[in-house]
PDB file of C-alpha atoms and ligand atoms in Angstrom:
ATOM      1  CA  UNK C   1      -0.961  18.750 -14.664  1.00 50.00           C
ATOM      2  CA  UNK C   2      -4.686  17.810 -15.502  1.00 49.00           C
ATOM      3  CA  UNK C   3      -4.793  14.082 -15.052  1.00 61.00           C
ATOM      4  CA  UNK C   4      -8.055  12.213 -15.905  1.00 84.00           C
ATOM      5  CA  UNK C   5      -8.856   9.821 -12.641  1.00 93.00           C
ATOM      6  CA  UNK C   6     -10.797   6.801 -12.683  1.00 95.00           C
ATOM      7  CA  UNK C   7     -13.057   5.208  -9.885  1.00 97.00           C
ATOM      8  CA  UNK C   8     -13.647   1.394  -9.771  1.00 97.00           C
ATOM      9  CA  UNK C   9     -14.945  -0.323  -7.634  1.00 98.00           C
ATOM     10  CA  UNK C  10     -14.434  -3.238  -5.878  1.00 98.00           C
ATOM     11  CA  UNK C  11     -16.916  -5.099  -3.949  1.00 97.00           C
ATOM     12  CA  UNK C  12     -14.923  -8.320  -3.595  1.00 97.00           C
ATOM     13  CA  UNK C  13     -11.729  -9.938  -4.664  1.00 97.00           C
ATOM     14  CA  UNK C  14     -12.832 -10.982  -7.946  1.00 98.00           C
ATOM     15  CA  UNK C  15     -13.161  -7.128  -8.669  1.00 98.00           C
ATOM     16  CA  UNK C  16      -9.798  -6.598  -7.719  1.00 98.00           C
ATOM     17  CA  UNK C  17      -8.347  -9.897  -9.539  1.00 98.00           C
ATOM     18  CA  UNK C  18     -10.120  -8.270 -12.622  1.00 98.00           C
ATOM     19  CA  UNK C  19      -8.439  -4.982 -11.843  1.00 98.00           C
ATOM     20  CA  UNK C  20      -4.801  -6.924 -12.157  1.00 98.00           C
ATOM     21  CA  UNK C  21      -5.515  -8.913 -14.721  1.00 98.00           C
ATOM     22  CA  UNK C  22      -6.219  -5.255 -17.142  1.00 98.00           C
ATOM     23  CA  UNK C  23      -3.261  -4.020 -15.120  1.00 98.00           C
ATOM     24  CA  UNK C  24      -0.696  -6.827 -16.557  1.00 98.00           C
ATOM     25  CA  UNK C  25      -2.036  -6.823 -20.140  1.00 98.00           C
ATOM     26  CA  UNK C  26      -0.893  -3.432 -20.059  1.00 98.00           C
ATOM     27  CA  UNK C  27       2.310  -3.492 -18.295  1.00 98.00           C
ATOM     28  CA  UNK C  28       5.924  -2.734 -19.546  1.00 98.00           C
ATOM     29  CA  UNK C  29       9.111  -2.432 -18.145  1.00 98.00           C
ATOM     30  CA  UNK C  30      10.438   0.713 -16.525  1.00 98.00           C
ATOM     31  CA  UNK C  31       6.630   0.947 -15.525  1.00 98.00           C
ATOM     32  CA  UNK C  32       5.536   1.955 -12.223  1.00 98.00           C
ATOM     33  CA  UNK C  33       2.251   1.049 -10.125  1.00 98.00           C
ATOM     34  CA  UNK C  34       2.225   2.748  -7.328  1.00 98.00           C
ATOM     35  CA  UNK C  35       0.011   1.316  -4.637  1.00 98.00           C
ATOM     36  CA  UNK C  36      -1.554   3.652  -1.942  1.00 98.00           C
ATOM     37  CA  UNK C  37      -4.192   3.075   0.640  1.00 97.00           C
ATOM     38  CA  UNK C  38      -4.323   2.222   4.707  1.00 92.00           C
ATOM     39  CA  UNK C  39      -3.436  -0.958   6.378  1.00 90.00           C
ATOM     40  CA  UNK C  40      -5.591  -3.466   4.867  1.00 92.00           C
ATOM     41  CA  UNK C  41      -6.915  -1.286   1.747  1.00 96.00           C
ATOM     42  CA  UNK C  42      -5.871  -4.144  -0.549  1.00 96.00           C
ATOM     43  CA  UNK C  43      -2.255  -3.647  -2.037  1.00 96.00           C
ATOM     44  CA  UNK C  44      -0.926  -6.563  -1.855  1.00 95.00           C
ATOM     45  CA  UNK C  45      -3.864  -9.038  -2.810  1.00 97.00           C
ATOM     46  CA  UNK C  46      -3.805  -6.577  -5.847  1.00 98.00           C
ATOM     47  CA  UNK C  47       0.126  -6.690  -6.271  1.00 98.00           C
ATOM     48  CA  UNK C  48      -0.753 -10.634  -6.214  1.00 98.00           C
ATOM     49  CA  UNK C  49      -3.578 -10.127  -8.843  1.00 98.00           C
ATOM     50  CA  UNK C  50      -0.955  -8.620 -11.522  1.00 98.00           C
ATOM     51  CA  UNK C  51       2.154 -11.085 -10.522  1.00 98.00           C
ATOM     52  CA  UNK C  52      -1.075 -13.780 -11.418  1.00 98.00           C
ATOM     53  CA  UNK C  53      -2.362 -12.572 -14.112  1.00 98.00           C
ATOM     54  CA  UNK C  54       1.923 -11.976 -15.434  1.00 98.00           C
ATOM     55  CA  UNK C  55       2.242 -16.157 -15.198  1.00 98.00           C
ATOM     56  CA  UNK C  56       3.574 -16.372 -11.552  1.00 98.00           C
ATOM     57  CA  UNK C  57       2.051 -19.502 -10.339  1.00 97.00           C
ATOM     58  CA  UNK C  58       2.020 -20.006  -6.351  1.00 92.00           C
ATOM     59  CA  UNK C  59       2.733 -18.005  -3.696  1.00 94.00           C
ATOM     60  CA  UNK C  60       4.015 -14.110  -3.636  1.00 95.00           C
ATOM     61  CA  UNK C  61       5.085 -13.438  -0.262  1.00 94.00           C
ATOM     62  CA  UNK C  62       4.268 -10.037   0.979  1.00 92.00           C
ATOM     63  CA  UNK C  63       7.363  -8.364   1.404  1.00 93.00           C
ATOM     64  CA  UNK C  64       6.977  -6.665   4.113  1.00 90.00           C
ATOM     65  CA  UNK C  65      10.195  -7.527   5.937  1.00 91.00           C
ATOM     66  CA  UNK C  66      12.050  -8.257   2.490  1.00 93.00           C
ATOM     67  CA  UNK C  67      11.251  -4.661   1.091  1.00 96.00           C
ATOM     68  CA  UNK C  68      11.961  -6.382  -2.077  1.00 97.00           C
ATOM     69  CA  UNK C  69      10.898  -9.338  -4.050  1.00 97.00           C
ATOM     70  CA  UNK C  70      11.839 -10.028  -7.669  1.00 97.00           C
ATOM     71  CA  UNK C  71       9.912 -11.821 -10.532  1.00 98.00           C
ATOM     72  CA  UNK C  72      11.662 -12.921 -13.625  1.00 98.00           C
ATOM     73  CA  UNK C  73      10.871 -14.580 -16.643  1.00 98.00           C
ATOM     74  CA  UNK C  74       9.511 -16.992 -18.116  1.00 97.00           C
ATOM     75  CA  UNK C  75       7.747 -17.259 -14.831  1.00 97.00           C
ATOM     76  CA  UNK C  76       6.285 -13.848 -15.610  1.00 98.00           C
ATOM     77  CA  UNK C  77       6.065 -11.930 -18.786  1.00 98.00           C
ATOM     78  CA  UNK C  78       8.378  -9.344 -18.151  1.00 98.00           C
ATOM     79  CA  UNK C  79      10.620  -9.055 -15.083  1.00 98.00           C
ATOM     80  CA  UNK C  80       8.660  -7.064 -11.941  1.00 98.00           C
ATOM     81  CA  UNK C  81       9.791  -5.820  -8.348  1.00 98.00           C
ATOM     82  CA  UNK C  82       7.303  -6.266  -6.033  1.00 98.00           C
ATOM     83  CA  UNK C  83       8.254  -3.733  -3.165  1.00 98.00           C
ATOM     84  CA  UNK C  84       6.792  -2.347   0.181  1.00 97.00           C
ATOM     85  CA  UNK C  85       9.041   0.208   1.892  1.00 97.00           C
ATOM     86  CA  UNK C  86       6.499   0.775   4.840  1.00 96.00           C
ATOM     87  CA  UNK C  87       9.815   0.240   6.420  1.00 96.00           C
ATOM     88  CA  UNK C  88      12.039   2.575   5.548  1.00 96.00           C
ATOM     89  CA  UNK C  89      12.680   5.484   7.147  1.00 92.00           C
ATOM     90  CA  UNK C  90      13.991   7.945   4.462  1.00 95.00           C
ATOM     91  CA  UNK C  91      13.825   7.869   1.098  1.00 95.00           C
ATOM     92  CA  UNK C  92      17.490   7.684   0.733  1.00 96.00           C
ATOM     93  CA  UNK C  93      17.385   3.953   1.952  1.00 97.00           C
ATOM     94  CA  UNK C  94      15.550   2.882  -1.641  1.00 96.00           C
ATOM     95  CA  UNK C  95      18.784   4.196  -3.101  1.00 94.00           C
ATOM     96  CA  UNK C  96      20.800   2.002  -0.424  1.00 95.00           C
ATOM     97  CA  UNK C  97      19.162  -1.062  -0.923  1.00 95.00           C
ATOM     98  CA  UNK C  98      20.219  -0.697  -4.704  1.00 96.00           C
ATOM     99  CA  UNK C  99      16.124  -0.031  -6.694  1.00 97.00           C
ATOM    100  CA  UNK C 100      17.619   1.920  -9.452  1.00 96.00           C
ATOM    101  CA  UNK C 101      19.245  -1.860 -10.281  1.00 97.00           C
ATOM    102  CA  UNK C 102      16.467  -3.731  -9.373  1.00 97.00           C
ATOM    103  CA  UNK C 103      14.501  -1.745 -11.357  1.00 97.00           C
ATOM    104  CA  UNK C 104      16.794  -1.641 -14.549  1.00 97.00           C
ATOM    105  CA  UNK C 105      14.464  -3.607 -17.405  1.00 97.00           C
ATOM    106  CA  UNK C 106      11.846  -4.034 -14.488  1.00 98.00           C
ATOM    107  CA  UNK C 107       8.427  -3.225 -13.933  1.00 98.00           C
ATOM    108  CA  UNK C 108       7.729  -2.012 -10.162  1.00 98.00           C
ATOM    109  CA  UNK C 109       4.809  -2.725  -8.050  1.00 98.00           C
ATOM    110  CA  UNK C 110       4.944  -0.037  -5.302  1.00 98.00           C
ATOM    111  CA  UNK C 111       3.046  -0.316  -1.866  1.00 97.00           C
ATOM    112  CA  UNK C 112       4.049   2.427   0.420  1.00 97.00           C
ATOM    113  CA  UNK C 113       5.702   4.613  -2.300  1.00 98.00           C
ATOM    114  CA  UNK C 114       5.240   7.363  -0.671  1.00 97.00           C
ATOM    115  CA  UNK C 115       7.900   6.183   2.130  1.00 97.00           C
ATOM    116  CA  UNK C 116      10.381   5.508  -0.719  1.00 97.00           C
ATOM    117  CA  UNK C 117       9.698   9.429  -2.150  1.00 97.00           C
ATOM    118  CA  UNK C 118       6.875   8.598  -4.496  1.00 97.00           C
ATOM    119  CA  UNK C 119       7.041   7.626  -8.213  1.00 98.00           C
ATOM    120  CA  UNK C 120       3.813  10.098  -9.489  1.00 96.00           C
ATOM    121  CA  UNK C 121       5.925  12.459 -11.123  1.00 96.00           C
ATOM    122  CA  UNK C 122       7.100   9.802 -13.505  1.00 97.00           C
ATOM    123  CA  UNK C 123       5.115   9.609 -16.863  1.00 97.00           C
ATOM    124  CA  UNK C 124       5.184   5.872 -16.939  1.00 98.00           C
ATOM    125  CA  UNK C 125       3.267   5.972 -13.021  1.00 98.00           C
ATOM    126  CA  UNK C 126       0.229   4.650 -12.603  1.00 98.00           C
ATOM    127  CA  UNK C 127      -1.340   5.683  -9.335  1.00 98.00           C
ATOM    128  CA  UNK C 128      -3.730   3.329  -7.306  1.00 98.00           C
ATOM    129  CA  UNK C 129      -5.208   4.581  -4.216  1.00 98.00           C
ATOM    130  CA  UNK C 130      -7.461   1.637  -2.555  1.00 98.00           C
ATOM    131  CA  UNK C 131     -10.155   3.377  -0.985  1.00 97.00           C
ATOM    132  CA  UNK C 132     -12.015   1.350   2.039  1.00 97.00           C
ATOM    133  CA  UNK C 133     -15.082   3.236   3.307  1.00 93.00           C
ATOM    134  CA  UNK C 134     -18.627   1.839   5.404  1.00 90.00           C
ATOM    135  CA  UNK C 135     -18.465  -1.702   3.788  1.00 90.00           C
ATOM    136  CA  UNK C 136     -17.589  -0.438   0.374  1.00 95.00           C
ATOM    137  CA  UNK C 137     -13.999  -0.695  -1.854  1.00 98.00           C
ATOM    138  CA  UNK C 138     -12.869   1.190  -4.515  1.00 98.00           C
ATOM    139  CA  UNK C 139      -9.953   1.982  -6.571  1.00 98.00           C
ATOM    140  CA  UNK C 140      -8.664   5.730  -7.704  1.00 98.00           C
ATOM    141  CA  UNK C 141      -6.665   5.552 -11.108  1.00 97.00           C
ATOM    142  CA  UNK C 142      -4.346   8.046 -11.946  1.00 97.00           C
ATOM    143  CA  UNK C 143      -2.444   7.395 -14.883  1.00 97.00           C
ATOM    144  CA  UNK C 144       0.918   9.029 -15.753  1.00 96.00           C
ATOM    145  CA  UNK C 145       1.238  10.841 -19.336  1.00 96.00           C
ATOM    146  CA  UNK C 146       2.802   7.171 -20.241  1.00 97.00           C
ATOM    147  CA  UNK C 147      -0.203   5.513 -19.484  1.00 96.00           C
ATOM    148  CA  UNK C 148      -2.935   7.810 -20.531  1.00 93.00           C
ATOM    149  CA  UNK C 149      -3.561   6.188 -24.344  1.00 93.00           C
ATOM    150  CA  UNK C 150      -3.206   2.535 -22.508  1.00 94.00           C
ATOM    151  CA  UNK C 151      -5.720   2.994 -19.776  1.00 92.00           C
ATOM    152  CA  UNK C 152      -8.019   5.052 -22.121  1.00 85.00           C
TER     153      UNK C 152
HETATM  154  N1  ATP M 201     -11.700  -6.035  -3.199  1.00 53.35           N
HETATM  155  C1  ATP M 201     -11.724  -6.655  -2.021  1.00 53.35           C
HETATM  156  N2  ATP M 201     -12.891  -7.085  -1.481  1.00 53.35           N
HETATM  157  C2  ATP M 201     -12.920  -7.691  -0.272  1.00 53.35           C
HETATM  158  N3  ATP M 201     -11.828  -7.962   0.490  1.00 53.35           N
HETATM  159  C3  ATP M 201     -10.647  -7.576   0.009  1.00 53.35           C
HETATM  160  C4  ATP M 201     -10.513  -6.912  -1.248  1.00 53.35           C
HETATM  161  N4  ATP M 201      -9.212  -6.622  -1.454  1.00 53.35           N
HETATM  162  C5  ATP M 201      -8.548  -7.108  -0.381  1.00 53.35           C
HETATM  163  N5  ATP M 201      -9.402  -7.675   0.512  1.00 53.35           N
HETATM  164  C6  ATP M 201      -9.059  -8.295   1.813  1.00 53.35           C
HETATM  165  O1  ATP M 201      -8.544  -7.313   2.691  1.00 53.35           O
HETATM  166  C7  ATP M 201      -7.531  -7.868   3.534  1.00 53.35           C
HETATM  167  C8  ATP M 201      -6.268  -7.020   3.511  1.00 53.35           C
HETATM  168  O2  ATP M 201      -5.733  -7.039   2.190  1.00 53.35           O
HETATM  169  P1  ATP M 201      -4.202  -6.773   1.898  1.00 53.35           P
HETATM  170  O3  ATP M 201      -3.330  -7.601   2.753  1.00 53.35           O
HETATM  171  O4  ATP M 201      -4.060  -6.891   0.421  1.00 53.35           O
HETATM  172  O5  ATP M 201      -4.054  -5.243   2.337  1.00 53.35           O
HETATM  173  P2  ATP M 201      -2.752  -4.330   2.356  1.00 53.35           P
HETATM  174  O6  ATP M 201      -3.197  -2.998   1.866  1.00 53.35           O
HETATM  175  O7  ATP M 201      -1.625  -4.967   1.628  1.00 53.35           O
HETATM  176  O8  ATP M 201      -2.450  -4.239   3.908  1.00 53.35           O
HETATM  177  P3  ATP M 201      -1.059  -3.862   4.654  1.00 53.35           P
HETATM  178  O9  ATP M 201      -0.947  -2.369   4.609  1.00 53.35           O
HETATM  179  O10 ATP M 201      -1.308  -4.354   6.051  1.00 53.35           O
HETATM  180  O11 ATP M 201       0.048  -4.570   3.945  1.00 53.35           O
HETATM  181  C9  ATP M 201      -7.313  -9.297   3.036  1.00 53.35           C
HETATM  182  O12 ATP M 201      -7.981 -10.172   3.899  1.00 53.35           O
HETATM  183  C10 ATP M 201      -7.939  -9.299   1.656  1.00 53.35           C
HETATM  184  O13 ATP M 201      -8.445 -10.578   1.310  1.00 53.35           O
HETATM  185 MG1   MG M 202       0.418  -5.350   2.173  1.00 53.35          MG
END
C-alpha cells in the first residue's frame, strides 16, 4: 500500500509542540498515533505536546512503569490512552492488561508499539518515527487511509 510520507523537522521543542498541537486538532477517537524512534528520539515530550494541546493542564507522567495512563474529559477533548509498552514482553500482554477496553471510545498515543504488535495496519494509524541524527530532529509521517484527507 502506497502511503504518502511526510518529513518535518524539528530543531527544538517548539517544533515538536507545534507538531502536537496539528496532531490534536485532528484527533478522534478509535485513532491511533503510533510513536517510534530510539531512547530519547522525543515520544513522550511529543505524547505531552498533544495531551497539551487536548486541554490537559499539568503534568503527564511518562508511563513507563504504568504502561498505561488515561485522559478523560473535560480535562481533554476526547478521552486518550497514553501508553508505552517498552515493557512488555509479548504482544499478548496488551491484551492482558485489558487495551481493547481502554481503548473503547479512546484515542491512543503509542510509544513502543511495535512491542505491543504494532497498530500500522489500522486505517485510522498515524505513524511517527522521531528521527535523531548529527545534531538534527525530524519527524516521518505516515498516515493510515483514515488519516490521509486530514493530514493532507
Ligand atoms: N524537538 C526537540 N528538540 C530538542 N530536544 C528535544 C526535542 N524533542 C525532545 N527533546 C528532548 O530530548 C529528550 C528526550 O525526550 P523524550 O523523553 O521525549 O524521549 P523518548 O523518546 O520518550 O525517550 P525514552 O525512549 O527514553 O522514553 C528530552 O530532554 C527532550 O526535552
Ligand atoms: Mg518516553
Amino acid at each position: 500500500m502506497t502511503r504518502a510520507m511526510t518529513t518535518i523537522d524539528l530543531p527544538d521543542t517548539e517544533a515538536t509542540q507545534a507538531l502536537g498541537q496539528r496532531i490534536a486538532a485532528l484527533l478522534e477517537p478509535g485513532d491511533v498515533v503510533a510513536l517510534t524512534g530510539g531512547l530519547g528520539a522525543g515520544k513522550t515530550t511529543l505524547a505531552r505536546a498533544i495531551l497539551a494541546a487536548l486541554g490537559h493542564e499539568g503534568e503527564v507522567p511518562s508511563p513507563t512503569f504504568t504502561i498505561v495512563e488515561t485522559y478523560d474529559p473535560p480535562a481533554t477533548r476526547l478521552p486518550v490512552v497514553h501508553a508505552d509498552f517498552y515493557r512488555l514482553n509479548d504482544p499478548a500482554e496488551a491484551e492482558e492488561i485489558g487495551l481493547d477496553d481502554y481503548r473503547y471510545n479512546a484515542a491512543l498515543i503509542a510509544e513502543w508499539p511495535d512491542h505491543a504488535g504494532g497498530f500500522s495496519h489500522e486505517p485510522a494509524c498515524l505513524s511517527i518515527d522521531l528521527e535523531v541524527g548529527d545534531g538534527t530532529r525530524r519527524a516521518l509521517v505516515r498516515p493510515g487511509t483514515d488519516w490521509l484527507r486530514r493530514w493532507a
